[in-house]
Amino acid sequence: MPDDVAADKLAVLECLSDYCYAIDFLDCDALGDLFTEDAVLHFSLGGVGREDITVSGGTAIGDYFRDVLPQFGAAAPKHPLTNHVVRVDGTRASSRSYLATGAGLYAGEYERSATGWRLSRLTVTYFARPTRGSR
Amino acid sequence: MPDDVAADKLAVLECLSDYCYAIDFLDCDALGDLFTEDAVLHFSLGGVGREDITVSGGTAIGDYFRDVLPQFGAAAPKHPLTNHVVRVDGTRASSRSYLATGAGLYAGEYERSATGWRLSRLTVTYFARPTRGSR
Amino acid sequence: MPDDVAADKLAVLECLSDYCYAIDFLDCDALGDLFTEDAVLHFSLGGVGREDITVSGGTAIGDYFRDVLPQFGAAAPKHPLTNHVVRVDGTRASSRSYLATGAGLYAGEYERSATGWRLSRLTVTYFARPTRGSR
């Protein structure tokens, strides 16, 4: 692994963290810098018995959150992500992470731009809250 | 981002993790190596209806935890931190992180010393436990 | 810290994350690539009033999980790990991490192989679920 891959991996994870800060602290304007223009946001909700949601385009993603975030309550850290595995391949990268509550799995795809890494696709798969494993 | 920024970012996060291990496992002596002599610890508690707490000076921070930790129960992992974003600027750095329970936001400022990074300021902002976001 | 230590630290953490994905998503076949042949898995369970469990050998570890995982419910993110501190020393490394639920502490030992880092020992110490600290 060349040395700068470590820096890229951390930058990719910071893009993902910035996304969480934006939606958890109701800063929808910040979302514009985090997604590519043709980005796709996909919530896979079959595991919790609901219809999937797909939003296409960076501008539409900002509008989507501007619409739905108010119903999720006050600003607070609501999306703690852990267990990151990042792959970097030139100007593209991918990540997968746990939602620490156990309710979700995040899969990100990224493109490197002149100003840093941006999400080109974010797929969030939701799970019925598991019984905690004991091991 | 130069290559060694990645190493610095990880070292900064390890300083923050070491702080959590120290307070969660009641090892107050370890705190002396983690804060600068003139460090400030600030708990912003307005969000949970309490008065803020500020402790100034590395020695006073150790004494503060020696005093309060016994009331927080037995040694155990109580402060899981996630969603780190770290900035490094020469001999200084900053971080922000989630408390994974959703109850807090950690903002750290660091100085590089001969023996590694140390916290010069740690601000912990507490939130009323949020209703979990469903997205 | 030489530059490639950052890349090694991230690779070590990815090995640990891959272990979590394998056991949480019931992919026992993946475990074979994550442990050394003579690896030891140890669950320290005295803190929760149970007998310790020790499994010796990479093949036995795979068999162990193949046997026990079905009782821990459907595939879902059950083991979110945080607060990582990694030490790298040539072809060996060690890690410690929190289970974000507060119920466990993970201590890993790793060996670098031709195909990447592998766990040579994983010790998981369980704690009675703590009362959440308020600081």
GROMACS .gro file of N, CA and C in nm, chain A residues 38-117:
model
  240
   38ASP      N    1  -2.391   1.416  -0.989
   38ASP     CA    2  -2.477   1.304  -1.032
   38ASP      C    3  -2.484   1.193  -0.926
   39ALA      N    4  -2.459   1.231  -0.802
   39ALA     CA    5  -2.458   1.132  -0.693
   39ALA      C    6  -2.595   1.068  -0.674
   40VAL      N    7  -2.593   0.946  -0.621
   40VAL     CA    8  -2.717   0.874  -0.589
   40VAL      C    9  -2.715   0.836  -0.441
   41LEU      N   10  -2.824   0.867  -0.374
   41LEU     CA   11  -2.843   0.828  -0.234
   41LEU      C   12  -2.952   0.722  -0.232
   42HIS      N   13  -2.922   0.608  -0.171
   42HIS     CA   14  -3.019   0.499  -0.172
   42HIS      C   15  -3.036   0.443  -0.032
   43PHE      N   16  -3.158   0.444   0.018
   43PHE     CA   17  -3.190   0.381   0.146
   43PHE      C   18  -3.258   0.248   0.117
   44SER      N   19  -3.194   0.140   0.159
   44SER     CA   20  -3.250   0.007   0.142
   44SER      C   21  -3.325  -0.027   0.270
   45LEU      N   22  -3.458  -0.026   0.262
   45LEU     CA   23  -3.541  -0.030   0.382
   45LEU      C   24  -3.626  -0.156   0.394
   46GLY      N   25  -3.601  -0.253   0.303
   46GLY     CA   26  -3.678  -0.377   0.308
   46GLY      C   27  -3.663  -0.450   0.441
   47GLY      N   28  -3.544  -0.440   0.501
   47GLY     CA   29  -3.519  -0.508   0.628
   47GLY      C   30  -3.601  -0.454   0.744
   48VAL      N   31  -3.654  -0.333   0.727
   48VAL     CA   32  -3.741  -0.277   0.830
   48VAL      C   33  -3.883  -0.260   0.777
   49GLY      N   34  -3.912  -0.335   0.669
   49GLY     CA   35  -4.049  -0.343   0.621
   49GLY      C   36  -4.102  -0.219   0.553
   50ARG      N   37  -4.010  -0.142   0.492
   50ARG     CA   38  -4.056  -0.021   0.424
   50ARG      C   39  -4.005  -0.020   0.281
   51GLU      N   40  -4.060   0.069   0.201
   51GLU     CA   41  -4.017   0.083   0.061
   51GLU      C   42  -3.881   0.153   0.056
   52ASP      N   43  -3.797   0.112  -0.036
   52ASP     CA   44  -3.670   0.179  -0.057
   52ASP      C   45  -3.692   0.325  -0.098
   53ILE      N   46  -3.589   0.406  -0.073
   53ILE     CA   47  -3.591   0.545  -0.117
   53ILE      C   48  -3.465   0.569  -0.198
   54THR      N   49  -3.478   0.628  -0.316
   54THR     CA   50  -3.363   0.664  -0.399
   54THR      C   51  -3.374   0.811  -0.437
   55VAL      N   52  -3.267   0.884  -0.416
   55VAL     CA   53  -3.262   1.025  -0.454
   55VAL      C   54  -3.143   1.043  -0.547
   56SER      N   55  -3.167   1.100  -0.665
   56SER     CA   56  -3.062   1.112  -0.766
   56SER      C   57  -3.024   1.257  -0.791
   57GLY      N   58  -2.892   1.286  -0.780
   57GLY     CA   59  -2.840   1.419  -0.807
   57GLY      C   60  -2.807   1.493  -0.679
   58GLY      N   61  -2.690   1.556  -0.677
   58GLY     CA   62  -2.644   1.625  -0.557
   58GLY      C   63  -2.741   1.731  -0.509
   59THR      N   64  -2.799   1.806  -0.601
   59THR     CA   65  -2.893   1.910  -0.562
   59THR      C   66  -3.019   1.850  -0.502
   60ALA      N   67  -3.067   1.742  -0.563
   60ALA     CA   68  -3.188   1.676  -0.513
   60ALA      C   69  -3.163   1.616  -0.374
   61ILE      N   70  -3.041   1.568  -0.351
   61ILE     CA   71  -3.008   1.511  -0.219
   61ILE      C   72  -3.016   1.620  -0.111
   62GLY      N   73  -2.962   1.738  -0.143
   62GLY     CA   74  -2.973   1.850  -0.048
   62GLY      C   75  -3.119   1.885  -0.021
   63ASP      N   76  -3.197   1.890  -0.128
   63ASP     CA   77  -3.340   1.924  -0.114
   63ASP      C   78  -3.413   1.817  -0.032
   64TYR      N   79  -3.378   1.692  -0.056
   64TYR     CA   80  -3.440   1.581   0.017
   64TYR      C   81  -3.420   1.597   0.167
   65PHE      N   82  -3.296   1.621   0.206
   65PHE     CA   83  -3.268   1.632   0.350
   65PHE      C   84  -3.330   1.760   0.408
   66ARG      N   85  -3.330   1.866   0.329
   66ARG     CA   86  -3.393   1.991   0.376
   66ARG      C   87  -3.540   1.964   0.411
   67ASP      N   88  -3.598   1.871   0.337
   67ASP     CA   89  -3.740   1.838   0.356
   67ASP      C   90  -3.761   1.745   0.476
   68VAL      N   91  -3.676   1.641   0.488
   68VAL     CA   92  -3.705   1.537   0.588
   68VAL      C   93  -3.637   1.559   0.723
   69LEU      N   94  -3.526   1.631   0.727
   69LEU     CA   95  -3.451   1.638   0.854
   69LEU      C   96  -3.531   1.695   0.970
   70PRO      N   97  -3.614   1.797   0.946
   70PRO     CA   98  -3.686   1.854   1.060
   70PRO      C   99  -3.766   1.751   1.140
   71GLN      N  100  -3.813   1.645   1.074
   71GLN     CA  101  -3.893   1.547   1.147
   71GLN      C  102  -3.809   1.451   1.232
   72PHE      N  103  -3.675   1.459   1.219
   72PHE     CA  104  -3.589   1.370   1.298
   72PHE      C  105  -3.534   1.436   1.423
   73GLY      N  106  -3.593   1.547   1.463
   73GLY     CA  107  -3.558   1.604   1.592
   73GLY      C  108  -3.441   1.701   1.589
   74ALA      N  109  -3.407   1.748   1.706
   74ALA     CA  110  -3.307   1.854   1.723
   74ALA      C  111  -3.168   1.808   1.684
   75ALA      N  112  -3.080   1.905   1.661
   75ALA     CA  113  -2.940   1.877   1.630
   75ALA      C  114  -2.877   1.795   1.741
   76ALA      N  115  -2.813   1.686   1.705
   76ALA     CA  116  -2.746   1.597   1.801
   76ALA      C  117  -2.672   1.490   1.722
   77PRO      N  118  -2.575   1.424   1.782
   77PRO     CA  119  -2.503   1.318   1.709
   77PRO      C  120  -2.589   1.192   1.700
   78LYS      N  121  -2.649   1.170   1.584
   78LYS     CA  122  -2.744   1.059   1.569
   78LYS      C  123  -2.692   0.944   1.485
   79HIS      N  124  -2.585   0.967   1.411
   79HIS     CA  125  -2.534   0.864   1.320
   79HIS      C  126  -2.386   0.834   1.346
   80PRO      N  127  -2.358   0.764   1.456
   80PRO     CA  128  -2.219   0.725   1.484
   80PRO      C  129  -2.179   0.607   1.396
   81LEU      N  130  -2.072   0.624   1.319
   81LEU     CA  131  -2.027   0.520   1.225
   81LEU      C  132  -1.896   0.457   1.273
   82THR      N  133  -1.886   0.327   1.256
   82THR     CA  134  -1.768   0.252   1.302
   82THR      C  135  -1.732   0.144   1.200
   83ASN      N  136  -1.627   0.067   1.231
   83ASN     CA  137  -1.587  -0.052   1.154
   83ASN      C  138  -1.569  -0.020   1.005
   84HIS      N  139  -1.495   0.085   0.982
   84HIS     CA  140  -1.472   0.130   0.844
   84HIS      C  141  -1.372   0.041   0.772
   85VAL      N  142  -1.405   0.007   0.650
   85VAL     CA  143  -1.308  -0.054   0.559
   85VAL      C  144  -1.313   0.029   0.432
   86VAL      N  145  -1.198   0.085   0.394
   86VAL     CA  146  -1.191   0.175   0.278
   86VAL      C  147  -1.099   0.116   0.173
   87ARG      N  148  -1.140   0.124   0.049
   87ARG     CA  149  -1.053   0.087  -0.063
   87ARG      C  150  -1.035   0.210  -0.150
   88VAL      N  151  -0.909   0.237  -0.188
   88VAL     CA  152  -0.878   0.351  -0.274
   88VAL      C  153  -0.817   0.297  -0.402
   89ASP      N  154  -0.867   0.346  -0.516
   89ASP     CA  155  -0.815   0.304  -0.646
   89ASP      C  156  -0.804   0.428  -0.734
   90GLY      N  157  -0.690   0.496  -0.725
   90GLY     CA  158  -0.670   0.616  -0.806
   90GLY      C  159  -0.762   0.727  -0.763
   91THR      N  160  -0.852   0.767  -0.853
   91THR     CA  161  -0.942   0.879  -0.822
   91THR      C  162  -1.077   0.831  -0.771
   92ARG      N  163  -1.085   0.702  -0.742
   92ARG     CA  164  -1.210   0.646  -0.689
   92ARG      C  165  -1.183   0.573  -0.558
   93ALA      N  166  -1.284   0.565  -0.476
   93ALA     CA  167  -1.270   0.493  -0.348
   93ALA      C  168  -1.406   0.438  -0.309
   94SER      N  169  -1.403   0.341  -0.218
   94SER     CA  170  -1.528   0.287  -0.164
   94SER      C  171  -1.508   0.264  -0.014
   95SER      N  172  -1.618   0.263   0.058
   95SER     CA  173  -1.612   0.240   0.202
   95SER      C  174  -1.732   0.158   0.245
   96ARG      N  175  -1.714   0.085   0.356
   96ARG     CA  176  -1.831   0.030   0.425
   96ARG      C  177  -1.811   0.051   0.574
   97SER      N  178  -1.921   0.075   0.642
   97SER     CA  179  -1.918   0.112   0.783
   97SER      C  180  -2.044   0.062   0.850
   98TYR      N  181  -2.034   0.046   0.982
   98TYR     CA  182  -2.150   0.013   1.064
   98TYR      C  183  -2.212   0.142   1.116
   99LEU      N  184  -2.342   0.147   1.125
   99LEU     CA  185  -2.407   0.241   1.215
   99LEU      C  186  -2.397   0.177   1.353
  100ALA      N  187  -2.332   0.248   1.448
  100ALA     CA  188  -2.295   0.184   1.575
  100ALA      C  189  -2.414   0.135   1.656
  101THR      N  190  -2.531   0.188   1.627
  101THR     CA  191  -2.651   0.141   1.697
  101THR      C  192  -2.688  -0.001   1.654
  102GLY      N  193  -2.627  -0.048   1.545
  102GLY     CA  194  -2.658  -0.179   1.493
  102GLY      C  195  -2.770  -0.178   1.391
  103ALA      N  196  -2.823  -0.059   1.365
  103ALA     CA  197  -2.941  -0.051   1.279
  103ALA      C  198  -2.909  -0.035   1.131
  104GLY      N  199  -2.782  -0.013   1.096
  104GLY     CA  200  -2.756   0.014   0.956
  104GLY      C  201  -2.614  -0.015   0.910
  105LEU      N  202  -2.603  -0.033   0.779
  105LEU     CA  203  -2.475  -0.056   0.713
  105LEU      C  204  -2.463   0.051   0.604
  106TYR      N  205  -2.347   0.120   0.602
  106TYR     CA  206  -2.325   0.226   0.505
  106TYR      C  207  -2.223   0.180   0.401
  107ALA      N  208  -2.257   0.192   0.274
  107ALA     CA  209  -2.163   0.163   0.167
  107ALA      C  210  -2.149   0.289   0.083
  108GLY      N  211  -2.027   0.344   0.078
  108GLY     CA  212  -2.003   0.468   0.003
  108GLY      C  213  -1.916   0.445  -0.117
  109GLU      N  214  -1.942   0.523  -0.221
  109GLU     CA  215  -1.851   0.530  -0.336
  109GLU      C  216  -1.813   0.676  -0.352
  110TYR      N  217  -1.686   0.700  -0.387
  110TYR     CA  218  -1.632   0.836  -0.384
  110TYR      C  219  -1.554   0.865  -0.512
  111GLU      N  220  -1.550   0.993  -0.545
  111GLU     CA  221  -1.463   1.039  -0.654
  111GLU      C  222  -1.379   1.153  -0.602
  112ARG      N  223  -1.253   1.152  -0.642
  112ARG     CA  224  -1.164   1.259  -0.601
  112ARG      C  225  -1.186   1.379  -0.693
  113SER      N  226  -1.208   1.496  -0.637
  113SER     CA  227  -1.222   1.618  -0.716
  113SER      C  228  -1.108   1.712  -0.679
  114ALA      N  229  -1.105   1.825  -0.747
  114ALA     CA  230  -0.999   1.922  -0.720
  114ALA      C  231  -1.003   1.969  -0.574
  115THR      N  232  -1.120   1.964  -0.513
  115THR     CA  233  -1.133   2.013  -0.375
  115THR      C  234  -1.143   1.901  -0.273
  116GLY      N  235  -1.123   1.777  -0.316
  116GLY     CA  236  -1.127   1.667  -0.219
  116GLY      C  237  -1.221   1.556  -0.262
  117TRP      N  238  -1.237   1.458  -0.176
  117TRP     CA  239  -1.322   1.344  -0.207
  117TRP      C  240  -1.469   1.380  -0.191
   0.00000   0.00000   0.00000
